[in-house]
CSV table of C-alpha atoms and ligand atoms in Angstrom, one decimal:
chain,number,residue,atom,x,y,z
A,1,MET,CA,41.5,-24.8,6.2
A,2,SER,CA,44.7,-24.7,3.7
A,3,LEU,CA,44.0,-22.8,0.6
A,4,GLU,CA,47.0,-24.8,-1.1
A,5,ASN,CA,45.6,-28.3,-0.4
A,6,LEU,CA,42.5,-27.0,-1.7
A,7,ALA,CA,44.3,-25.6,-5.1
A,8,ARG,CA,45.7,-28.9,-4.9
A,9,ARG,CA,42.9,-30.9,-4.8
A,10,TYR,CA,40.8,-29.5,-6.7
A,11,GLY,CA,43.3,-27.6,-9.6
A,12,THR,CA,43.4,-23.9,-10.3
A,13,PRO,CA,42.2,-21.5,-10.9
A,14,LEU,CA,39.7,-22.3,-8.3
A,15,TYR,CA,37.2,-19.7,-6.0
A,16,VAL,CA,37.0,-20.9,-2.6
A,17,TYR,CA,34.0,-19.1,-0.3
A,18,SER,CA,33.6,-19.0,3.6
A,19,GLY,CA,29.9,-19.8,4.5
A,20,GLY,CA,30.3,-18.9,7.9
A,21,HIS,CA,31.9,-15.1,6.0
A,22,MET,CA,28.8,-15.0,4.0
A,23,LEU,CA,26.8,-16.1,7.0
A,24,SER,CA,27.7,-13.8,9.2
A,25,ARG,CA,27.1,-10.5,7.0
A,26,LEU,CA,23.5,-11.7,6.7
A,27,GLY,CA,23.4,-11.6,10.5
A,28,MET,CA,25.0,-8.3,10.4
A,29,PHE,CA,21.6,-7.4,8.6
A,30,GLU,CA,19.6,-8.9,10.4
A,31,ILE,CA,20.8,-7.2,13.6
A,32,ALA,CA,21.1,-3.8,12.0
A,33,PHE,CA,17.6,-3.7,11.0
A,34,ALA,CA,16.1,-5.8,14.0
A,35,ALA,CA,13.3,-2.5,14.2
A,36,VAL,CA,11.8,-2.3,11.4
A,37,PRO,CA,9.7,-5.2,9.8
A,38,HIS,CA,12.5,-6.4,6.7
A,39,LEU,CA,13.0,-8.9,4.8
A,40,VAL,CA,17.0,-9.2,3.3
A,41,CYS,CA,16.3,-10.4,-0.8
A,42,TYR,CA,20.1,-11.4,-1.8
A,43,ALA,CA,20.7,-10.3,-4.7
A,44,VAL,CA,21.2,-13.1,-6.7
A,45,LYS,CA,23.1,-11.6,-9.5
A,46,ALA,CA,26.4,-10.7,-7.1
A,47,ASN,CA,26.5,-14.9,-7.1
A,48,SER,CA,24.0,-16.7,-8.3
A,49,THR,CA,25.5,-20.7,-7.4
A,50,LEU,CA,23.1,-23.2,-6.6
A,51,GLY,CA,25.2,-23.6,-2.8
A,52,ILE,CA,25.3,-20.3,-2.1
A,53,LEU,CA,21.5,-19.1,-2.8
A,54,GLN,CA,20.7,-22.8,-0.1
A,55,LEU,CA,23.2,-21.1,2.3
A,56,PHE,CA,20.9,-18.0,2.4
A,57,ALA,CA,17.6,-19.9,2.0
A,58,ARG,CA,18.1,-22.4,4.9
A,59,ARG,CA,18.6,-19.0,7.1
A,60,GLY,CA,15.2,-17.8,5.5
A,61,ALA,CA,16.5,-14.9,3.8
A,62,GLY,CA,14.4,-14.0,0.1
A,63,PHE,CA,16.2,-13.8,-3.1
A,64,ASP,CA,16.5,-10.6,-5.3
A,65,VAL,CA,16.0,-12.2,-9.2
A,66,VAL,CA,16.4,-10.3,-12.2
A,67,SER,CA,15.6,-12.9,-14.9
A,68,GLY,CA,14.0,-16.0,-15.6
A,69,GLY,CA,16.9,-18.0,-15.2
A,70,GLU,CA,17.9,-16.8,-11.6
A,71,LEU,CA,14.3,-17.3,-11.0
A,72,GLU,CA,14.2,-21.0,-12.1
A,73,ARG,CA,17.6,-21.1,-9.6
A,74,VAL,CA,15.6,-19.7,-6.1
A,75,LEU,CA,13.2,-22.4,-7.7
A,76,ALA,CA,15.6,-25.1,-7.4
A,77,VAL,CA,17.2,-24.8,-4.1
A,78,ASP,CA,13.6,-23.7,-2.3
A,79,ARG,CA,10.7,-23.6,-4.0
A,80,ARG,CA,9.2,-21.8,-0.7
A,81,ALA,CA,11.7,-19.3,-1.1
A,82,VAL,CA,9.7,-18.1,-4.1
A,83,GLY,CA,7.3,-16.5,-1.8
A,84,ARG,CA,10.2,-14.3,-0.7
A,85,THR,CA,11.2,-13.0,-3.8
A,86,VAL,CA,11.5,-10.2,-5.5
A,87,PHE,CA,11.7,-9.6,-9.5
A,88,SER,CA,13.9,-6.8,-10.5
A,89,GLY,CA,14.5,-5.4,-14.4
A,90,ILE,CA,13.9,-3.9,-17.3
A,91,GLY,CA,13.5,-6.3,-19.9
A,92,LYS,CA,11.3,-8.9,-18.4
A,93,THR,CA,10.1,-11.0,-21.2
A,94,ALA,CA,6.0,-12.6,-21.2
A,95,ALA,CA,7.4,-16.3,-20.5
A,96,GLU,CA,9.0,-14.9,-17.4
A,97,MET,CA,6.6,-13.2,-15.9
A,98,ASP,CA,4.7,-16.0,-16.6
A,99,LEU,CA,7.2,-18.3,-14.9
A,100,ALA,CA,7.0,-15.9,-12.0
A,101,LEU,CA,3.3,-15.4,-11.5
A,102,ARG,CA,2.9,-19.6,-11.6
A,103,ALA,CA,5.5,-19.5,-9.0
A,104,GLY,CA,3.5,-16.8,-6.8
A,105,ILE,CA,7.0,-14.5,-6.5
A,106,LEU,CA,6.2,-12.0,-3.8
A,107,GLN,CA,7.0,-9.3,-5.9
A,108,PHE,CA,7.5,-7.6,-9.1
A,109,ASN,CA,9.2,-4.5,-9.4
A,110,VAL,CA,8.1,-3.2,-12.7
A,111,GLU,CA,10.1,-0.3,-14.4
A,112,SER,CA,8.3,0.8,-17.4
A,113,GLU,CA,4.7,1.6,-18.2
A,114,GLY,CA,4.7,-0.9,-21.5
A,115,GLU,CA,5.7,-3.5,-18.8
A,116,LEU,CA,3.1,-2.6,-16.5
A,117,GLU,CA,0.8,-3.6,-19.3
A,118,LEU,CA,1.7,-6.5,-20.2
A,119,LEU,CA,1.7,-7.7,-17.2
A,120,ALA,CA,-1.6,-7.2,-16.2
A,121,GLU,CA,-2.2,-8.9,-19.5
A,122,ARG,CA,-0.1,-12.1,-18.5
A,123,ALA,CA,-2.0,-11.8,-15.0
A,124,ALA,CA,-5.2,-11.5,-16.9
A,125,LYS,CA,-4.5,-14.3,-19.1
A,126,LEU,CA,-3.0,-17.1,-15.7
A,127,ARG,CA,-5.7,-15.8,-13.4
A,128,LYS,CA,-3.4,-14.2,-11.5
A,129,ARG,CA,-3.1,-11.1,-9.0
A,130,ALA,CA,0.4,-9.9,-9.9
A,131,ARG,CA,1.9,-7.6,-6.5
A,132,ILE,CA,3.5,-5.0,-8.1
A,133,ALA,CA,5.9,-2.3,-6.9
A,134,LEU,CA,6.7,0.7,-9.4
A,135,ARG,CA,11.0,1.3,-9.4
A,136,VAL,CA,11.3,4.8,-9.1
A,137,ASN,CA,14.3,6.9,-9.8
A,138,PRO,CA,14.6,9.2,-7.8
A,139,ASP,CA,17.4,11.6,-9.6
A,140,VAL,CA,19.6,10.9,-6.4
A,141,PHE,CA,23.4,10.9,-7.3
A,142,ALA,CA,26.0,8.4,-6.0
A,143,GLU,CA,29.7,8.7,-5.8
A,144,THR,CA,30.5,4.9,-7.4
A,145,HIS,CA,31.5,3.8,-10.9
A,146,PRO,CA,30.0,5.0,-13.5
A,147,TYR,CA,28.9,1.8,-15.1
A,148,ILE,CA,27.3,0.6,-11.9
A,149,SER,CA,25.1,4.4,-10.8
A,150,THR,CA,21.5,3.7,-11.8
A,151,GLY,CA,19.5,6.2,-9.9
A,152,MET,CA,19.6,9.2,-12.2
A,153,ARG,CA,17.2,10.9,-14.6
A,154,GLU,CA,19.4,9.8,-17.5
A,155,HIS,CA,20.1,6.0,-16.8
A,156,LYS,CA,18.0,3.6,-18.2
A,157,PHE,CA,16.4,2.0,-15.1
A,158,GLY,CA,12.9,2.6,-13.1
A,159,ILE,CA,10.4,5.0,-13.6
A,160,ASP,CA,10.8,8.8,-13.6
A,161,ILE,CA,9.5,9.3,-9.0
A,162,ARG,CA,7.5,12.4,-10.7
A,163,ARG,CA,5.4,10.2,-12.7
A,164,ALA,CA,4.7,7.4,-10.9
A,165,ARG,CA,1.3,8.3,-9.5
A,166,ALA,CA,-0.2,8.7,-12.7
A,167,VAL,CA,1.4,5.0,-13.4
A,168,TYR,CA,0.3,3.5,-10.5
A,169,ARG,CA,-3.5,4.9,-11.5
A,170,ARG,CA,-3.4,2.8,-14.2
A,171,ALA,CA,-2.7,-0.8,-12.8
A,172,GLY,CA,-5.9,-2.4,-13.1
A,173,LYS,CA,-8.0,-5.5,-11.2
A,174,HIS,CA,-4.8,-8.2,-11.8
A,175,LEU,CA,-2.4,-5.7,-10.7
A,176,ASP,CA,-1.8,-5.2,-7.3
A,177,PRO,CA,0.4,-2.3,-6.2
A,178,SER,CA,1.6,-3.5,-3.0
A,179,GLY,CA,4.6,-1.4,-2.9
A,180,VAL,CA,7.4,0.9,-4.2
A,181,SER,CA,11.3,0.2,-5.3
A,182,VAL,CA,13.9,1.9,-5.7
A,183,HIS,CA,18.0,1.0,-6.7
A,184,ILE,CA,20.4,3.6,-7.1
A,185,GLY,CA,23.8,1.9,-8.0
A,186,SER,CA,26.2,-0.7,-6.6
A,187,GLN,CA,29.2,-0.2,-4.4
A,188,ILE,CA,28.2,2.7,-2.5
A,189,ARG,CA,30.1,3.5,0.2
A,190,SER,CA,28.0,6.5,1.8
A,191,ALA,CA,24.8,5.7,3.5
A,192,GLU,CA,23.8,9.5,2.8
A,193,PRO,CA,21.9,8.9,-0.8
A,194,PHE,CA,20.7,5.8,0.7
A,195,GLY,CA,18.8,8.2,3.0
A,196,ALA,CA,18.2,10.2,0.2
A,197,ALA,CA,16.3,7.6,-2.4
A,198,ALA,CA,14.6,6.7,0.9
A,199,GLU,CA,13.0,9.9,1.7
A,200,ARG,CA,11.8,10.7,-2.1
A,201,VAL,CA,10.3,7.4,-1.5
A,202,ALA,CA,8.7,7.4,1.7
A,203,ASN,CA,7.1,10.8,0.3
A,204,LEU,CA,5.4,9.4,-2.8
A,205,VAL,CA,4.6,6.3,-0.6
A,206,VAL,CA,2.3,9.2,1.3
A,207,GLU,CA,1.1,10.6,-1.5
A,208,LEU,CA,0.0,6.9,-2.5
A,209,ARG,CA,-1.9,5.9,-0.1
A,210,ARG,CA,-3.9,9.4,-0.1
A,211,ASP,CA,-4.3,7.8,-3.9
A,212,GLY,CA,-5.9,4.6,-2.0
A,213,HIS,CA,-3.1,1.9,-3.0
A,214,ALA,CA,-2.5,-0.4,0.2
A,215,ILE,CA,1.3,0.1,0.2
A,216,ARG,CA,2.5,-2.6,2.2
A,217,TYR,CA,6.5,-2.8,1.1
A,218,VAL,CA,9.0,-0.7,0.8
A,219,ASP,CA,12.3,-2.0,-1.6
A,220,ALA,CA,15.6,-0.4,-1.0
A,221,GLY,CA,17.5,-2.4,-3.1
A,222,GLY,CA,21.2,-2.8,-2.9
A,223,GLY,CA,24.2,-1.5,-3.3
A,224,LEU,CA,26.0,-1.0,-0.3
A,225,GLY,CA,30.1,-1.4,-0.6
A,226,ILE,CA,32.5,-2.8,0.4
A,227,GLU,CA,36.5,-1.8,0.8
A,228,TYR,CA,38.2,-3.3,-1.5
A,229,ASP,CA,41.7,-1.7,-0.7
A,230,ALA,CA,43.3,-3.3,1.6
A,231,ASP,CA,45.3,-0.5,3.5
A,232,LYS,CA,42.1,1.4,4.4
A,233,PRO,CA,40.1,1.0,7.3
A,234,PHE,CA,36.5,-1.0,6.8
A,235,ASP,CA,34.4,-2.1,10.0
A,236,ALA,CA,32.0,-3.7,7.7
A,237,GLN,CA,29.2,-3.9,10.8
A,238,GLU,CA,29.2,0.2,11.3
A,239,GLN,CA,28.9,0.1,7.7
A,240,VAL,CA,25.3,-1.4,7.9
A,241,ARG,CA,24.9,0.3,11.1
A,242,ARG,CA,25.4,3.6,9.5
A,243,TYR,CA,23.0,2.4,6.7
A,244,ALA,CA,20.2,1.7,8.6
A,245,SER,CA,20.5,5.1,10.6
A,246,ALA,CA,19.9,6.6,6.9
A,247,LEU,CA,16.7,4.2,6.3
A,248,VAL,CA,15.0,3.1,9.9
A,249,PRO,CA,13.5,6.2,11.1
A,250,VAL,CA,12.2,7.1,7.2
A,251,VAL,CA,10.9,3.6,7.1
A,252,ARG,CA,9.6,3.8,10.9
A,253,LYS,CA,7.9,6.7,10.2
A,254,LEU,CA,5.4,6.2,7.4
A,255,GLY,CA,4.6,2.6,9.3
A,256,GLY,CA,2.6,-0.4,8.2
A,257,VAL,CA,5.4,-1.2,5.4
A,258,THR,CA,8.0,-4.0,5.0
A,259,LEU,CA,11.1,-3.3,4.6
A,260,LEU,CA,12.9,-5.2,1.8
A,261,LEU,CA,16.4,-4.9,1.0
A,262,GLU,CA,18.4,-6.3,-1.4
A,263,PRO,CA,22.1,-6.7,-0.9
A,264,GLY,CA,24.6,-8.7,-2.9
A,265,ARG,CA,28.3,-7.8,-2.8
A,266,PHE,CA,27.9,-6.7,0.4
A,267,LEU,CA,26.9,-10.2,1.8
A,268,VAL,CA,29.2,-12.4,-0.5
A,269,ALA,CA,32.1,-10.4,-2.1
A,270,GLN,CA,34.9,-10.6,0.8
A,271,ALA,CA,34.0,-14.5,1.8
A,272,GLY,CA,35.2,-15.3,-1.7
A,273,ALA,CA,38.8,-16.0,-3.2
A,274,LEU,CA,40.2,-16.4,-6.4
A,275,LEU,CA,43.2,-19.1,-6.3
A,276,THR,CA,45.5,-19.0,-9.0
A,277,ARG,CA,48.9,-20.5,-9.8
A,278,VAL,CA,51.7,-18.3,-11.1
A,279,LEU,CA,53.0,-20.0,-15.4
A,280,TYR,CA,55.6,-17.4,-15.8
A,281,VAL,CA,57.1,-14.5,-14.5
A,282,LYS,CA,58.8,-12.1,-17.5
A,283,LYS,CA,60.0,-8.9,-18.2
A,284,ASN,CA,59.2,-6.5,-21.0
A,285,GLY,CA,61.9,-3.9,-21.4
A,286,THR,CA,61.3,-2.1,-18.0
A,287,LYS,CA,58.3,-3.8,-16.9
A,288,ASN,CA,57.8,-6.9,-14.9
A,289,PHE,CA,54.6,-9.7,-15.5
A,290,VAL,CA,53.7,-12.0,-13.8
A,291,ILE,CA,51.5,-14.8,-15.8
A,292,VAL,CA,48.7,-17.0,-14.2
A,293,ASP,CA,46.6,-19.3,-15.0
A,294,ALA,CA,43.9,-17.3,-14.3
A,295,ALA,CA,42.3,-14.8,-16.7
A,296,MET,CA,40.1,-12.5,-17.0
A,297,ASN,CA,37.3,-14.6,-18.9
A,298,ASP,CA,37.2,-15.5,-14.6
A,299,LEU,CA,37.2,-12.5,-13.6
A,300,ILE,CA,36.3,-9.5,-15.2
A,301,ARG,CA,36.5,-6.7,-12.6
A,302,PRO,CA,39.6,-5.2,-12.9
A,303,ALA,CA,39.1,-5.4,-17.1
A,304,LEU,CA,35.3,-3.4,-16.8
A,305,TYR,CA,35.5,-0.9,-13.6
A,306,GLN,CA,39.0,-0.9,-13.5
A,307,ALA,CA,38.6,-2.3,-10.0
A,308,HIS,CA,41.4,-3.2,-7.4
A,309,HIS,CA,41.6,-6.7,-5.9
A,310,GLN,CA,44.1,-7.2,-3.7
A,311,ILE,CA,46.4,-10.0,-4.4
A,312,VAL,CA,48.5,-12.0,-2.2
A,313,PRO,CA,50.6,-15.2,-2.0
A,314,VAL,CA,49.0,-18.2,-0.2
A,315,GLY,CA,52.5,-19.5,0.9
A,316,PRO,CA,55.0,-18.5,3.8
A,317,GLY,CA,56.3,-16.5,0.6
A,318,ARG,CA,60.5,-15.7,0.0
A,319,GLY,CA,61.3,-12.9,2.6
A,320,LYS,CA,60.7,-9.8,2.4
A,321,ARG,CA,62.4,-8.7,-1.1
A,322,THR,CA,59.5,-6.7,-3.6
A,323,ILE,CA,58.5,-6.3,-7.5
A,324,VAL,CA,56.8,-3.8,-8.5
A,325,ALA,CA,54.8,-5.9,-11.8
A,326,ASP,CA,51.6,-5.8,-13.9
A,327,VAL,CA,49.2,-9.4,-13.0
A,328,VAL,CA,48.0,-10.9,-16.7
A,329,GLY,CA,46.1,-13.6,-17.7
A,330,PRO,CA,47.0,-16.2,-20.4
A,331,VAL,CA,43.8,-14.4,-22.5
A,332,CYS,CA,44.7,-12.4,-25.7
A,333,GLU,CA,43.9,-9.2,-24.7
A,334,THR,CA,46.1,-6.4,-23.5
A,335,GLY,CA,42.5,-6.0,-20.9
A,336,ASP,CA,43.8,-9.3,-19.8
A,337,PHE,CA,45.0,-8.1,-16.5
A,338,PHE,CA,44.5,-8.4,-12.7
A,339,ALA,CA,46.6,-5.1,-11.3
A,340,ARG,CA,48.9,-2.8,-12.8
A,341,ASP,CA,52.5,-1.7,-11.1
A,342,ARG,CA,51.6,-3.5,-8.2
A,343,LYS,CA,54.2,-4.0,-5.5
A,344,LEU,CA,54.5,-7.9,-4.7
A,345,PRO,CA,56.3,-10.0,-2.8
A,346,VAL,CA,59.1,-11.4,-5.0
A,347,VAL,CA,57.1,-14.9,-6.6
A,348,ALA,CA,58.1,-17.5,-9.1
A,349,PRO,CA,56.6,-20.5,-11.1
A,350,GLY,CA,54.5,-22.9,-9.2
A,351,GLU,CA,53.3,-20.3,-6.3
A,352,LEU,CA,49.8,-20.1,-5.8
A,353,LEU,CA,48.3,-16.6,-5.4
A,354,ALA,CA,44.8,-15.3,-4.1
A,355,ILE,CA,43.2,-12.6,-5.7
A,356,LEU,CA,41.0,-11.4,-2.6
A,357,ASP,CA,37.4,-10.2,-2.2
A,358,THR,CA,36.0,-12.4,-5.4
A,359,GLY,CA,32.7,-13.4,-3.9
A,360,ALA,CA,31.0,-11.1,-5.9
A,361,TYR,CA,30.3,-10.4,-9.6
A,362,GLY,CA,33.4,-13.0,-10.4
A,363,MET,CA,32.1,-16.7,-11.3
A,364,VAL,CA,28.5,-14.8,-12.2
A,365,LEU,CA,30.5,-12.7,-15.1
A,366,ALA,CA,32.9,-15.6,-15.9
A,367,SER,CA,32.9,-16.6,-19.4
A,368,ASN,CA,34.3,-19.0,-22.0
A,369,TYR,CA,36.8,-16.8,-23.8
A,370,ASN,CA,39.5,-18.2,-25.3
A,371,SER,CA,37.7,-21.4,-25.2
A,372,ARG,CA,38.5,-21.2,-21.3
A,373,PRO,CA,36.5,-23.7,-19.4
A,374,ARG,CA,35.1,-21.8,-16.2
A,375,ALA,CA,36.6,-22.9,-12.7
A,376,ALA,CA,35.4,-24.6,-10.6
A,377,GLU,CA,34.4,-23.5,-6.7
A,378,VAL,CA,34.3,-24.5,-3.3
A,379,LEU,CA,32.7,-23.4,-0.4
A,380,VAL,CA,34.1,-24.3,2.8
A,381,ASP,CA,31.5,-24.3,6.2
A,382,GLY,CA,31.9,-25.9,9.6
A,383,ARG,CA,31.7,-29.2,8.0
A,384,GLY,CA,34.8,-28.8,5.4
A,385,ALA,CA,34.9,-27.7,1.5
A,386,HIS,CA,32.6,-28.8,-0.4
A,387,VAL,CA,32.8,-28.6,-4.2
A,388,ILE,CA,29.9,-25.8,-5.5
A,389,ARG,CA,30.2,-26.2,-9.0
A,390,ARG,CA,32.6,-28.5,-10.8
A,391,ARG,CA,35.7,-27.6,-13.4
A,392,GLU,CA,34.3,-26.9,-16.5
A,393,THR,CA,35.6,-29.5,-19.6
A,394,ILE,CA,36.4,-29.1,-22.8
A,395,ALA,CA,33.5,-31.4,-23.7
A,396,ASP,CA,31.4,-29.2,-22.2
A,397,LEU,CA,32.0,-26.2,-23.8
A,398,LEU,CA,31.5,-28.5,-27.3
A,399,ALA,CA,28.3,-30.0,-26.1
A,400,ALA,CA,25.9,-27.0,-27.5
A,401,GLU,CA,27.2,-26.8,-30.5
A,402,ARG,CA,27.1,-29.0,-34.1
A,403,ARG,CA,30.2,-30.5,-34.9
A,404,LYS,CA,29.7,-31.0,-39.1
A,405,MET,CA,28.3,-29.2,-41.0
A,406,PRO,CA,26.8,-31.2,-44.0
A,407,ARG,CA,28.7,-30.9,-46.9
A,408,ARG,CA,27.9,-28.8,-50.4
A,409,ALA,CA,26.0,-31.3,-52.2
A,410,PRO,CA,27.6,-33.0,-55.6
A,411,ARG,CA,27.5,-30.9,-58.5
B,1,LIG,C1,22.2,-5.5,-9.2
B,1,LIG,C2,20.8,-5.4,-8.2
B,1,LIG,C3,21.7,-5.2,-6.7
B,1,LIG,C4,22.4,-5.7,-6.1
B,1,LIG,O1,24.1,-4.7,-5.9
B,1,LIG,P1,24.6,-4.7,-4.7
B,1,LIG,O2,25.4,-3.9,-5.1
B,1,LIG,O3,25.7,-6.2,-5.5
B,1,LIG,O4,24.3,-5.3,-3.9
B,1,LIG,C5,20.1,-5.2,-6.1
B,1,LIG,N1,18.8,-4.7,-6.6
B,1,LIG,C6,18.8,-4.8,-8.2
B,1,LIG,C7,17.4,-4.5,-8.7
B,1,LIG,C8,20.4,-4.7,-8.3
B,1,LIG,O5,20.0,-4.7,-9.4
């Protein structure tokens, strides 16, 4: 598939995804975890576009949602997939709980005692019984960016694992304590912290069973990382294999549980590229700037997490000459950059660049800052290229706003 042709047909900035790549990543999970009963619940927040959810739903995947809006997306794609959906998040509202109770989701991952009480109340009111897992905080340190580390006592997520038994005991008759869940963070590259967290969860499951709870699910969360640096070796299959070998023995030893997995980034990040055209090349003092038509409103990861993304010219390039430049967008913020002091092939206005590995936490974090309409998204599969989200228009942006305020009454 020619990216230059896609960019000409649909304009830039443009997100392009490979469906085959996403499904091959899902397949790696299926193979690696074949030894235990398991369900992959794709973390919708990584990329929630309906076309992508549909791709995973058709392969039998479940979903991990963190809001009523994400649950509505799953409902819009496949009503039956709701039975394979878990609901995480520390701030569920009564309305979101009602939506999930009525839809009949697989499990609520409960993150506080207050939430447990409210959920029991809502379930009683709707005459439902909600399957719950407490999201425990295992106090495990995982090496990652501080904004996406979540598994330590001082983080806002989950319930201290040492208090979990007491909280499970308080689940009334409208709650069915069916699982234990954990999620220690994102972009975690080593299998070791996952294993350590799973061990702590398994010990808790043994205690809970002794207390009389029929625990059938262990939700190991998501967080498996990828390699964004093209100069470093990365074997995705091997990464999943190591991850599975940290979790599978723990689950096997427990017995009688289905392992729930919530990968987001790992399934979609490397299937996506953000295409952008060079607008200008300029020099300020000694610094070179390549100004492109995508900006931080399209992809905020470099500004938010100091994330590294490889940037490559799509065309044949103009020989071996290179420059060192900042690749920046048109937004009026110094933080609006995709790369700093990056060695790049020499590029000229009009050339197309691809910002790689942007399938996860790219479009979902896009905004309309500077009144920039959000990019279009194209999904490529065996049958061709499909627009799964059209480019936003200025009219879309203005539609929710009031145009005319009443004038002040004349004196
Ligand atoms: C964000 C999140 C995930 C997915 O994390 P990835 O790093 O994208 O795999 C899974 N579960 C929960 C509860 C999350 O908050």
